[in-house]
Coordinates of C-alpha atoms (C1' of nucleotides) in Angstrom, one line a residue:
Chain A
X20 CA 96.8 -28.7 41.1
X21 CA 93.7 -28.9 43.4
X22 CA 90.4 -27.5 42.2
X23 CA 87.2 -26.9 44.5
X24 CA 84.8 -28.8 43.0
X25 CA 81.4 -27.2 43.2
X26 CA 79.3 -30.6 42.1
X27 CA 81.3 -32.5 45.1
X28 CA 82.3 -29.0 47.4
X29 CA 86.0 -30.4 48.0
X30 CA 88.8 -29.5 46.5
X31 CA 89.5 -32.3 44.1
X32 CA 93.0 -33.0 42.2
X33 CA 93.0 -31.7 38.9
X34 CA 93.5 -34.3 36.2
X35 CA 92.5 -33.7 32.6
X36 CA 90.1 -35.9 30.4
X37 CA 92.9 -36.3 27.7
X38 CA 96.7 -35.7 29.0
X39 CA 97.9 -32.6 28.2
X40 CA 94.8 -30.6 27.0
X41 CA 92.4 -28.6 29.1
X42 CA 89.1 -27.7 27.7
X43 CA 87.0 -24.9 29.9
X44 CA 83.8 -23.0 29.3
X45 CA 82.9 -20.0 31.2
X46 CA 79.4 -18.4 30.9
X47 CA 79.9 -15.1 29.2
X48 CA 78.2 -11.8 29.1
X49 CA 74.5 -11.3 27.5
X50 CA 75.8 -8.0 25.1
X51 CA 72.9 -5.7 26.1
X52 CA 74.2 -3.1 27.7
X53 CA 78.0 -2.4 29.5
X54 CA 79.2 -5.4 31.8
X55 CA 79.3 -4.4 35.1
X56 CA 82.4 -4.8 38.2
X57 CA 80.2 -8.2 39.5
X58 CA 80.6 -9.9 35.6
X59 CA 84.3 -9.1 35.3
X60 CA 85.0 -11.2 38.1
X61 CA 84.6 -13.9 36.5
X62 CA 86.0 -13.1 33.0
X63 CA 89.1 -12.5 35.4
X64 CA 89.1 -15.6 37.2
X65 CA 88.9 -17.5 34.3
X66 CA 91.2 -15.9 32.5
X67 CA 94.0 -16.3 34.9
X68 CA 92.8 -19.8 35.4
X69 CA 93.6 -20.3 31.6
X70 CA 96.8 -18.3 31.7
X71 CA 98.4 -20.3 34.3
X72 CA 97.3 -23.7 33.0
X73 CA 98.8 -22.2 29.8
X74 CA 101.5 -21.3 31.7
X75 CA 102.1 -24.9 33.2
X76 CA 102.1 -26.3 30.0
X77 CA 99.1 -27.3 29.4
X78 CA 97.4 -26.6 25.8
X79 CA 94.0 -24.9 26.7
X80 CA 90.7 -24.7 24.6
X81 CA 89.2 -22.1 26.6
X82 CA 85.6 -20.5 25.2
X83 CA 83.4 -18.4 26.8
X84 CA 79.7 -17.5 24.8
X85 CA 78.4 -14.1 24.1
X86 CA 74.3 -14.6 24.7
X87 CA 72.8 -12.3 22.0
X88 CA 69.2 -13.6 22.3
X89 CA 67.0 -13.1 25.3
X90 CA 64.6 -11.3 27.1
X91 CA 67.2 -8.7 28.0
X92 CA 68.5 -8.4 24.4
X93 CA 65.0 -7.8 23.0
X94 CA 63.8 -5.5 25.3
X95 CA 66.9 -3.7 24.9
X96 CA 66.9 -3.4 21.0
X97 CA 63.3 -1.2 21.3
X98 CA 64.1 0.8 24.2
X99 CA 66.7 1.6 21.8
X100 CA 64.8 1.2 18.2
X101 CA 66.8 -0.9 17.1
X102 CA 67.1 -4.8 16.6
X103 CA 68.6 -6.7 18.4
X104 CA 71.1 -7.8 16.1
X105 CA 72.2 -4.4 16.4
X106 CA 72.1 -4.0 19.7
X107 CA 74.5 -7.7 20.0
X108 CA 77.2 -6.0 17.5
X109 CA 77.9 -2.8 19.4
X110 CA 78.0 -4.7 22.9
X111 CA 80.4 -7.2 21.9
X112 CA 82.5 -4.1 20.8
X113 CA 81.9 -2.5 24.3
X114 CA 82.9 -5.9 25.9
X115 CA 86.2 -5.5 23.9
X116 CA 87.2 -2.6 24.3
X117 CA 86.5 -3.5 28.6
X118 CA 87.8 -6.8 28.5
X119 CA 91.3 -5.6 26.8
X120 CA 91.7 -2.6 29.5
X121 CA 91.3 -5.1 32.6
X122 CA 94.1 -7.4 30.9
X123 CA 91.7 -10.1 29.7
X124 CA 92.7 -12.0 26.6
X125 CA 90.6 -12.9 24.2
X126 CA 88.9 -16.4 24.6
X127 CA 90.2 -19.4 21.7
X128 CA 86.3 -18.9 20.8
X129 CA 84.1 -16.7 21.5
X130 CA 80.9 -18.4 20.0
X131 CA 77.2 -16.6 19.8
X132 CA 74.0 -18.0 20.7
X133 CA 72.5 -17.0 17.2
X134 CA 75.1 -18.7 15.3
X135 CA 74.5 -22.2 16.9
X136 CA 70.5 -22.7 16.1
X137 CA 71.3 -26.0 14.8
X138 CA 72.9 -27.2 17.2
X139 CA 70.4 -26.2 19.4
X140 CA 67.8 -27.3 17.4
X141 CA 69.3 -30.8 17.0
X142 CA 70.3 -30.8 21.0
X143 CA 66.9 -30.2 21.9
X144 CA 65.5 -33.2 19.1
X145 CA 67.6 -35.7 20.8
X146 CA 65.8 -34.9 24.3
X147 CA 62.7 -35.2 23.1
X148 CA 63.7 -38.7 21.3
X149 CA 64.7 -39.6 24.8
X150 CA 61.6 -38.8 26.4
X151 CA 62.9 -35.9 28.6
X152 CA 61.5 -33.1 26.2
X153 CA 57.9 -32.0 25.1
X154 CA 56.4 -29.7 22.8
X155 CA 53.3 -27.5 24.2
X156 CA 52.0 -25.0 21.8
X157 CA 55.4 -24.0 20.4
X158 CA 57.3 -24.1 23.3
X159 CA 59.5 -27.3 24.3
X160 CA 60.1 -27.8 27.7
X161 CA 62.7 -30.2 29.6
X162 CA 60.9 -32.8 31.9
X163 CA 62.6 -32.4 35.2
X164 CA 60.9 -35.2 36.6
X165 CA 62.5 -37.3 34.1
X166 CA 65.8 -36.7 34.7
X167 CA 66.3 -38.3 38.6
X168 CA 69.7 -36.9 39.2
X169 CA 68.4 -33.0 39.0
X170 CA 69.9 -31.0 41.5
X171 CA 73.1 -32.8 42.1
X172 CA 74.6 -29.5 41.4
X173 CA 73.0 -27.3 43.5
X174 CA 72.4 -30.1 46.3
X175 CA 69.1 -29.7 46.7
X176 CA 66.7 -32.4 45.9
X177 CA 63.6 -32.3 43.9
X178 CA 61.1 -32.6 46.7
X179 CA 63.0 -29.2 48.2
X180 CA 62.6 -27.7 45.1
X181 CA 59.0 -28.5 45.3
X182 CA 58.7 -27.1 48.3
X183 CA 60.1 -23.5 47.6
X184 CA 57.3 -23.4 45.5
X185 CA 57.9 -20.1 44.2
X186 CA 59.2 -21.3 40.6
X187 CA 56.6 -19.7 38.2
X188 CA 53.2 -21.7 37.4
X189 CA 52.5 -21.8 33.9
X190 CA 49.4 -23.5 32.1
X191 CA 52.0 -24.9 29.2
X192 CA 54.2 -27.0 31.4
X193 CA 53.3 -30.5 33.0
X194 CA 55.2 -30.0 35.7
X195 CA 56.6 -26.0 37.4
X196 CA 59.7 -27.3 37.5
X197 CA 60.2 -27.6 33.8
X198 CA 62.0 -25.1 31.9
X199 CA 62.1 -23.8 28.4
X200 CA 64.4 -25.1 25.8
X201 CA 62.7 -23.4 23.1
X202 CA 60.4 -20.3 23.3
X203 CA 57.7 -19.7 20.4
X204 CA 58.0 -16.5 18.6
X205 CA 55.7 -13.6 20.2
X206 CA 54.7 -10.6 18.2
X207 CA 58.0 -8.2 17.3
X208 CA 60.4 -11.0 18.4
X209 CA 63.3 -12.3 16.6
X210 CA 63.0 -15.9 15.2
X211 CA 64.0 -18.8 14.1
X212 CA 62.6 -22.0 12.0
X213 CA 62.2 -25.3 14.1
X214 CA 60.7 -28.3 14.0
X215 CA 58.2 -26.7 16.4
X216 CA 57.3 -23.5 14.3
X217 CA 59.5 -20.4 14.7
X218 CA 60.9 -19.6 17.8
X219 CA 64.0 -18.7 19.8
X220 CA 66.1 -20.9 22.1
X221 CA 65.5 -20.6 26.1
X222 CA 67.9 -20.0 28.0
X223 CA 70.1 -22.5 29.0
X224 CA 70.7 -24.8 26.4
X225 CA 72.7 -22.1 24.1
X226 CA 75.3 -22.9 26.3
X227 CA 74.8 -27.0 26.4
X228 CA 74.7 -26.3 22.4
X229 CA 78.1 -24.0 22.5
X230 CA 80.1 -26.3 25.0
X231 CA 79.8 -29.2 23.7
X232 CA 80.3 -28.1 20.2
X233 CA 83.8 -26.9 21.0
X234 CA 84.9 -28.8 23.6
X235 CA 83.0 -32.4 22.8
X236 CA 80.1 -33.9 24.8
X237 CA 82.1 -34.4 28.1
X238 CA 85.2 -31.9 29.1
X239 CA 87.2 -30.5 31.9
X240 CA 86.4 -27.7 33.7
X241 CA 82.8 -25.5 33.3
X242 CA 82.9 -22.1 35.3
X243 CA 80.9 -19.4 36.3
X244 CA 79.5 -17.0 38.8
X245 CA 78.0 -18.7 42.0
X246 CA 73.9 -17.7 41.3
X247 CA 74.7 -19.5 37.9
X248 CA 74.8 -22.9 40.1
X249 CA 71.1 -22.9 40.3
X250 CA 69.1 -23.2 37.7
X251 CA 71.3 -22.1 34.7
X252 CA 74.3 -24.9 35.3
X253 CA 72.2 -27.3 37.0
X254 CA 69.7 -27.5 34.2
X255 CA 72.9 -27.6 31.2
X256 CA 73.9 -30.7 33.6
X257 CA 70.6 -31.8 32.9
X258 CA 70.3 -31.0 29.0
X259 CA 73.6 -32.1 28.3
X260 CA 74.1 -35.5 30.0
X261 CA 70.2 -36.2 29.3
X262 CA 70.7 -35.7 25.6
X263 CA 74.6 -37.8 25.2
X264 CA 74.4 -40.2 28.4
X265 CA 77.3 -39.7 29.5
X266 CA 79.2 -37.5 32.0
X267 CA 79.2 -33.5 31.2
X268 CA 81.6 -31.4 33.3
X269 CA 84.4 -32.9 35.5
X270 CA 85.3 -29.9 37.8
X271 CA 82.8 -27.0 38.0
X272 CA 84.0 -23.6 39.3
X273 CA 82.0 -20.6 40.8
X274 CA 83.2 -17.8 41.6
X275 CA 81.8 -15.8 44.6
X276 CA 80.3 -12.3 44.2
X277 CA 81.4 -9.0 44.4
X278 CA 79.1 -6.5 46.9
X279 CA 78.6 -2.8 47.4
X280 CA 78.5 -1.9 51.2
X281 CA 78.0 -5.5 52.1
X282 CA 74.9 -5.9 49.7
X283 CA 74.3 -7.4 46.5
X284 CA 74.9 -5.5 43.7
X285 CA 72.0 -5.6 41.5
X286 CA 70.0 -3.4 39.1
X287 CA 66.6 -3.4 41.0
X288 CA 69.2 -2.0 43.9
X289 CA 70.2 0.5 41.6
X290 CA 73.8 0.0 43.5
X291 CA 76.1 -0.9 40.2
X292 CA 78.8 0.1 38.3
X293 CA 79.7 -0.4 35.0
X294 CA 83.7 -1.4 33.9
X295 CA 83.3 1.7 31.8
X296 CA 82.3 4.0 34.0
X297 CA 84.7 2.8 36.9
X298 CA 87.4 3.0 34.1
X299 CA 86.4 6.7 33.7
X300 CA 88.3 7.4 37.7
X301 CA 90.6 4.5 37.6
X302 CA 93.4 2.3 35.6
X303 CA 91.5 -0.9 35.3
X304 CA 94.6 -2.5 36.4
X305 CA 93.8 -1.8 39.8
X306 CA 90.3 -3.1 39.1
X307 CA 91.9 -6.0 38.6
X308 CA 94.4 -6.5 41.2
X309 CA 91.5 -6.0 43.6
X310 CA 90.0 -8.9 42.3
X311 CA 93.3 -11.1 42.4
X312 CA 93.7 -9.9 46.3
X313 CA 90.9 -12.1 47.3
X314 CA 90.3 -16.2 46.8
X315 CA 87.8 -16.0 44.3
X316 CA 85.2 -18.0 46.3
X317 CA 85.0 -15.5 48.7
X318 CA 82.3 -12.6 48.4
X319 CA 84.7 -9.5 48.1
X320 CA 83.4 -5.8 48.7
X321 CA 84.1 -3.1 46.3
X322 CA 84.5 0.2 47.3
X323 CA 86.4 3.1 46.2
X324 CA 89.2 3.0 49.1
X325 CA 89.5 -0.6 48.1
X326 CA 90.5 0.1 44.7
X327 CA 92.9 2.8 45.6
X328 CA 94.5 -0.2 48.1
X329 CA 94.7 -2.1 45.2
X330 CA 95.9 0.5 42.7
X331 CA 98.7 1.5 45.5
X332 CA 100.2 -2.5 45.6
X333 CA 99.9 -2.3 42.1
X334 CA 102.3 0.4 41.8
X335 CA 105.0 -0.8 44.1
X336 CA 104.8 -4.4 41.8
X337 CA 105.1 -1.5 39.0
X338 CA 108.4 0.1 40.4
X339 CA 109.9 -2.9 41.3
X340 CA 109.8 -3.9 37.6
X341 CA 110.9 -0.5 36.8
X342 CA 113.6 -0.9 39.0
X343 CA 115.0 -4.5 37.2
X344 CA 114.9 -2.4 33.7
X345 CA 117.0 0.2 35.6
X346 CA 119.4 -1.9 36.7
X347 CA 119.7 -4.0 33.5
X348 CA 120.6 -1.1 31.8
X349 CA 123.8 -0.6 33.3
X350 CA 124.5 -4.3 34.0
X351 CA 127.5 -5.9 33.2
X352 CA 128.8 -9.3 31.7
X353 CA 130.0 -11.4 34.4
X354 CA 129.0 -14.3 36.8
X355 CA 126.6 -13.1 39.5
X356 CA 128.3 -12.4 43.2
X357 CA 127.5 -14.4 46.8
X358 CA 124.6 -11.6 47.0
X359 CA 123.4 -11.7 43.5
X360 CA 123.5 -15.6 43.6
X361 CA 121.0 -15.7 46.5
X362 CA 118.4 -13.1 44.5
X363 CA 118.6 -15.7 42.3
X364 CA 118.0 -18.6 44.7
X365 CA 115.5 -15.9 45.9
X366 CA 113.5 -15.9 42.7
X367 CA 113.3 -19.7 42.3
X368 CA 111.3 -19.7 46.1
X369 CA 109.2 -17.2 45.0
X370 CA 108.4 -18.7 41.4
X371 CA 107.8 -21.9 44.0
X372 CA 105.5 -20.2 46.5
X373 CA 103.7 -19.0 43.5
X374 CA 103.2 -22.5 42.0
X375 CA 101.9 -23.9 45.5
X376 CA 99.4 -21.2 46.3
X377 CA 98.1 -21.4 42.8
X378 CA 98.0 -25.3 43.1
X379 CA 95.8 -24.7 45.6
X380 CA 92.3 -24.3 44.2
X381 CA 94.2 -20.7 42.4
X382 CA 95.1 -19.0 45.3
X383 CA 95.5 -15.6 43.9
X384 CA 96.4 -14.1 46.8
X385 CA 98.8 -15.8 48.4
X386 CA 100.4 -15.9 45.0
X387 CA 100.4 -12.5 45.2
X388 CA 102.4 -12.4 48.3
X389 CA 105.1 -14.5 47.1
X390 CA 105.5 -11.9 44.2
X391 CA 105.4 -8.8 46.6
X392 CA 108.2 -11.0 48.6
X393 CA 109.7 -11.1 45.6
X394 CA 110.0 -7.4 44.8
X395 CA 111.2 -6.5 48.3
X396 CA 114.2 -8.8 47.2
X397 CA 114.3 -6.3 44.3
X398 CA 114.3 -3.4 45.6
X399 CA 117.2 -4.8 48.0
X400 CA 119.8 -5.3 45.0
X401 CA 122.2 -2.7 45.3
X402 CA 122.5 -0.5 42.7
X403 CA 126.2 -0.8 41.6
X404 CA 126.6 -2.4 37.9
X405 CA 124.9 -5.6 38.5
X406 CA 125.1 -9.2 36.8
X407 CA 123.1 -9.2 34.2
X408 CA 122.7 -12.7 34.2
X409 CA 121.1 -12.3 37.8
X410 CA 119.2 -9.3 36.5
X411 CA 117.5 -11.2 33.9
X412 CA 117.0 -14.3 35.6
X413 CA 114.8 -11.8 38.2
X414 CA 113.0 -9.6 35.0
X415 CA 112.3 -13.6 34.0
X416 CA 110.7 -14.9 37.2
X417 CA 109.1 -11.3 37.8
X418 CA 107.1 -11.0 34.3
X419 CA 106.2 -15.1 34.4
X420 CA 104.8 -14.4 37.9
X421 CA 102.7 -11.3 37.1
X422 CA 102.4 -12.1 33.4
X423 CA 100.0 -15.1 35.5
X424 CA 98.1 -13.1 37.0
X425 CA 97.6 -10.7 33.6
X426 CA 99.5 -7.9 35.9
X427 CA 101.6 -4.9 34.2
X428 CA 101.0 -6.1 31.1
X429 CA 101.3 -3.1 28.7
X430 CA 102.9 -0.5 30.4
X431 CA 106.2 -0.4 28.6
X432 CA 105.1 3.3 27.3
X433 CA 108.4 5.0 25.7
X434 CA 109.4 8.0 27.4
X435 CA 109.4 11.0 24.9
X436 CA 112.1 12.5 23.6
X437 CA 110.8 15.6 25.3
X438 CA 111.0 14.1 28.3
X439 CA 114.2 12.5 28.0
X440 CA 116.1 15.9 26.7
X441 CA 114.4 18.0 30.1
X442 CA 116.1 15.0 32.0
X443 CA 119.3 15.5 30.4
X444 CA 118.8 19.2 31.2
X445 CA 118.1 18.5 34.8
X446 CA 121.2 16.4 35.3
X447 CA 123.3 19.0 34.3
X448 CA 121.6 21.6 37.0
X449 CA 121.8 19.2 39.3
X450 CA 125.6 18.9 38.8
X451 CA 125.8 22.6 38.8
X452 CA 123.8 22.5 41.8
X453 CA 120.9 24.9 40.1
X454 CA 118.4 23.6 42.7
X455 CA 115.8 26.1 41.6
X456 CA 115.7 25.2 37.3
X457 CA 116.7 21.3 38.5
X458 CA 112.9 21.3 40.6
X459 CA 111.1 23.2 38.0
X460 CA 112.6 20.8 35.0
X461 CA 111.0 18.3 37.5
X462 CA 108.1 19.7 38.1
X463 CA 107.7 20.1 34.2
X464 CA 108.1 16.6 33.8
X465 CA 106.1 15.6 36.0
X466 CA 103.1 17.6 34.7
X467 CA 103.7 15.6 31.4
X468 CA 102.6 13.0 33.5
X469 CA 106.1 11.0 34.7
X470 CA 107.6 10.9 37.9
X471 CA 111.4 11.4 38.3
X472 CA 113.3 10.5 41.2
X473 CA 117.0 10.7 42.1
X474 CA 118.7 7.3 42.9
X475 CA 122.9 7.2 43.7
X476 CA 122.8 6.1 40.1
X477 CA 121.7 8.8 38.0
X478 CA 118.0 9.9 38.0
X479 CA 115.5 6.8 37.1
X480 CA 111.6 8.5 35.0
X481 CA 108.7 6.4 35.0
X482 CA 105.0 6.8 34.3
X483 CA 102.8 8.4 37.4
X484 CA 101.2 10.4 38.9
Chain B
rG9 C1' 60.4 -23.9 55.0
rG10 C1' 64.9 -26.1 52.4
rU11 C1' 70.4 -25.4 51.1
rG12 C1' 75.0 -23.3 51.6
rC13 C1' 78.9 -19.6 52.9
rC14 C1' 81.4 -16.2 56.1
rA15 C1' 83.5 -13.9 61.0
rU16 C1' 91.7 -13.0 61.5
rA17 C1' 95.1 -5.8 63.3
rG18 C1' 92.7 1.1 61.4
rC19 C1' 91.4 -1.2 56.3
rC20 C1' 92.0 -5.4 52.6
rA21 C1' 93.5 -10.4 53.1
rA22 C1' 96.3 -15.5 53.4
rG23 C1' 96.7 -19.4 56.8
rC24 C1' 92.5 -24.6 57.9
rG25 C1' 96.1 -29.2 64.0
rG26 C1' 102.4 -27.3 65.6
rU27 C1' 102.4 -21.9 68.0
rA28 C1' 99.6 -15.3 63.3
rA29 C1' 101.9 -14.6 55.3
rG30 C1' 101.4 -10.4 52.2
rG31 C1' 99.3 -5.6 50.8
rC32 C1' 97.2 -0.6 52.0
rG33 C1' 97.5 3.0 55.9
rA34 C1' 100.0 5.0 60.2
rA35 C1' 104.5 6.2 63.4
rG36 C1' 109.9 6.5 64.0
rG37 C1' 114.7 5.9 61.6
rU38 C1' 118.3 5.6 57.3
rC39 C1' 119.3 7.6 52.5
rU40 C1' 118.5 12.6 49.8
rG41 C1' 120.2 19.7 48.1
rC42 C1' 114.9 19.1 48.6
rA43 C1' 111.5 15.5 47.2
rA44 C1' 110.1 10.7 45.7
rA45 C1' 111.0 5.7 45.9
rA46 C1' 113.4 2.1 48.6
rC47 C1' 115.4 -0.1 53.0
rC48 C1' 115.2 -0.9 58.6
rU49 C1' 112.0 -0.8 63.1
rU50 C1' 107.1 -0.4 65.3
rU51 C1' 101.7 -1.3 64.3
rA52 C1' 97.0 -9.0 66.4
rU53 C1' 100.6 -12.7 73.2
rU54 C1' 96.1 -13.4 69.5
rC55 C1' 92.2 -15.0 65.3
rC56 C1' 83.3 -13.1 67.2
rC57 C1' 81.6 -15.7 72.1
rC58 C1' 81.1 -20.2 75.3
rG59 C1' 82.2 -25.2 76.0
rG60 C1' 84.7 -29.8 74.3
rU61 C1' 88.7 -33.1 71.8
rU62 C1' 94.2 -32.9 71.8
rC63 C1' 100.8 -32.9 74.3
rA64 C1' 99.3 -28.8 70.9
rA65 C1' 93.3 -25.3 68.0
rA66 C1' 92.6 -19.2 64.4
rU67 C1' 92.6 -24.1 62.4
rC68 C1' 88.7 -30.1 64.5
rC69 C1' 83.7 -31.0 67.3
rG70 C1' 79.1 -29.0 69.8
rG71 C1' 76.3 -24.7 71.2
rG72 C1' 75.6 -19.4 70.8
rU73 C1' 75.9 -14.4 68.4
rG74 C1' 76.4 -11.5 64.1
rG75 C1' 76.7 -11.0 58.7
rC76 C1' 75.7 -12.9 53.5
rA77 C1' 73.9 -15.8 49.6
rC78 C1' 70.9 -19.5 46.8
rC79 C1' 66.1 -22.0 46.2
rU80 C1' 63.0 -16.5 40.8
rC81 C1' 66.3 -13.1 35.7
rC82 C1' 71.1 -12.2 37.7
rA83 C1' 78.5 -13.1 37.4

RNA sequence: GGUGCCAUAGCCAAGCGGUAAGGCGAAGGUCUGCAAAACCUUUAUUCCCCGGUUCAAAUCCGGGUGGCACCUCCA
């Protein structure tokens, strides 16, 4: 498998640190409020990255933080009145209950800013030990100037970073490029003991802290959205291989951003929308297939008729898996004929197609095509009692391929027995050719929310619209 | 000022040196009691423009034009 490397910008083969294993940390939400369209991209990225290095064999460590201290958080908890604590537990819930509807599986870990203080705490020690920390008043900064590979990452060197001159003067720090490590407590806020008085931890070495606590000092792959490159991951590179010496990240991924009507989405913009309120109009399915239909380094626009698009291909992958159930159920027990031998043969070039385009620095949607190619061979397997040694080699490549990509996954709703006895009704008007009670038993049905269609083998109900 | 990215049909989007995947939509056909789904056919002689390299370029190089992002909290 090739990865784009964002530290080099080429696609680099992917080899892991220890054979076998794959460790990967992806920056995860700050729980103050709903995540929004442009922080699920992302969480879906990275979760079909994990899924199909699962799925090739490898055993993944795959964690991805919850920040529950920051500015955000704080101001949050007294808009709301409440602490911020509070306001961490609820929004983790919210990210659940998201996260789960847009097929994304929980991470091995999860781990919290708050719960790591002393790992923080000890992280920021050794930097100062090393000369590339300092304490000013209660803060502790990182010296930038005395770490001289700073901005490998983002590829800009410190004299350019100099020059854009618009990172914030402040009377506390040596030198403007320096961040915080450690923030001392202000009036109302949150805080924790330190060495350096009570305080809270800035903001990027919770996830220097997290990462290497989970996945060691040096691991595979560290992922995120592209505005993360500068400063938040180029100032963990810092922290983390200033405070061990050694390497941090092999391959870093960032994913490109999502845009409404060609802009940014962002709150000053006012032009966002939260999972939860796009879930209100749509199956979060779809939401997700969107994101698959583009390479994830591209900047992709959302829009409602995107979304339909995507909810549209979703449902012809849907019937085409509908369709393999259908004909398993009245397959038979015997070798698969000249035909049913090549869906088979079929099923292997998709399941191959797949593997390339994936290869490929996780080409999601050419992988896509190769399933779509894949359910057109579907839909061409006649509908006679079929082999159902060929039927469940295709319900076997179909479900590894999507289950990939985190596509259909829990949609295997039982029809009701209500249902089922109004279709047993409406085959027996159909036989007695009782148009008028065969279309209103349909039209019944389909107000209960199925759609029922009539195939040369018997009539085939699924869930729809 | 510095650093990057992008431009492919009505829409979305792969392809990145060998002669334009796939999806959505649309049109016609087949099937059907009707419908739906599906299948077949059609929907880019051409990949923003101009030069160059090459037997061969959407793909490489140079120059334009037009979008976008980062350098500040942000996925």
């Amino acid at each position: 498998m090739e990865i784009f490397n964002s530290m080099t910008r080429k696609k680099e083969p992917f080899v892991p640190i220890r054979e076998g294993k794959v460790g990967i940390y992806a920056c995860g939400p700050t729980v103050y409020n709903y995540f929004h369209i442009g922080n699920a991209r992302p969480f879906i990225i990275f979760d079909v990255l994990r899924r199909y290095l699962e799925h090739r064999g490898y055993e993944v460590t795959f964690v991805q933080n919850f920040t529950d201290i920051d500015d955000r958080m704080i101001q949050q908890a007294r808009q709301d009145g409440t602490t911020v604590q509070a306001v961490a537990e609820r929004f983790i819930k919210e990210y659940e209950i998201d996260a789960r509807a847009l097929g994304i599986r929980p991470a091995t870990v999860h781990p919290r800013a708050t719960e790591h203080i002393p790992q923080i705490i000890a992280m920021i020690r050794k930097l100062m030990d090393k000369g590339l920390a300092y304490e000013s008043n209660g803060d502790v900064y990182y010296r930038v100037k005395a770490f001289p590979s700073y901005g490998c990452l983002c590829g800009q060197n410190l004299g350019d970073l100099d020059c854009g001159a618009r990172v914030s003067v402040d009377e506390q720090k040596e030198d403007p490029l320096d961040f915080a490590l450690w923030k001392a407590q202000k009036p109302g806020e949150p805080a924790w003991e330190s060495p350096w008085g009570l305080g809270r931890p800035g903001w990027h070495i919770e996830c220097s802290a997290m990462s290497t606590t989970y996945l060691g000092e040096h691991f595979d792959i560290h992922g995120g959205g592209k505005d993360l490159l500068f400063p938040h991951h180029e100032n963990e590179i810092a922290q983390t291989s200033g405070a061990t010496g050694q390497p941090y990240v092999n391959y870093w991924m960032h994913n490109g951003f999502i845009n409404i009507d060609n802009e940014k989405m962002s709150k000053s913009k006012g032009n966002f929308f939260t999972v939860r309120d796009i879930g209100k109009e749509y199956d979060l399915q779809a939401v997700r297939m969107f994101m698959l239909s583009a390479h994830y380094r591209s900047p992709i626009n959302f829009g409602r008729e995107m979304i339909q698009q995507a909810a549209s291909s979703l449902e012809r992958l849907s019937i085409a898996k509908d369709q393999l159930a259908f004909l398993m159920a009245s397959a038979q027990e015997r070798e698969p004929d000249e035909g049913e031998a090549a869906f088979m043969a079929a099923c292997d070039q998709a399941r191959a197609h797949f593997y390339d385009a994936m290869d490929d620095d996780l080409n999601t949607a050419d992988a896509l095509s190769a399933i779509f190619d894949l359910a057109r061979d579907i839909h061409k397997l006649p509908l006679t009692p079929a082999s159902r040694k060929a039927i469940a080699y295709g319900q076997e490549t179909f479900s590894a391929l999507t289950g990939v990509l985190g596509l259909l996954e829990g949609r295997e709703e039982e029809i009701s027995p209500e249902v089922q006895a109004m279709v047993q009704e409406r085959a027996q008007a159909r036989k007695d050719k009782n148009w008028k009670r065969s279309d209103e038993l349909r039209d019944a049905i389909k107000a209960l929310g199925y759609i029922l269609e009539d195939t040369p083998a018997g009539q085939k109900v699924r869930k729809g619209q």
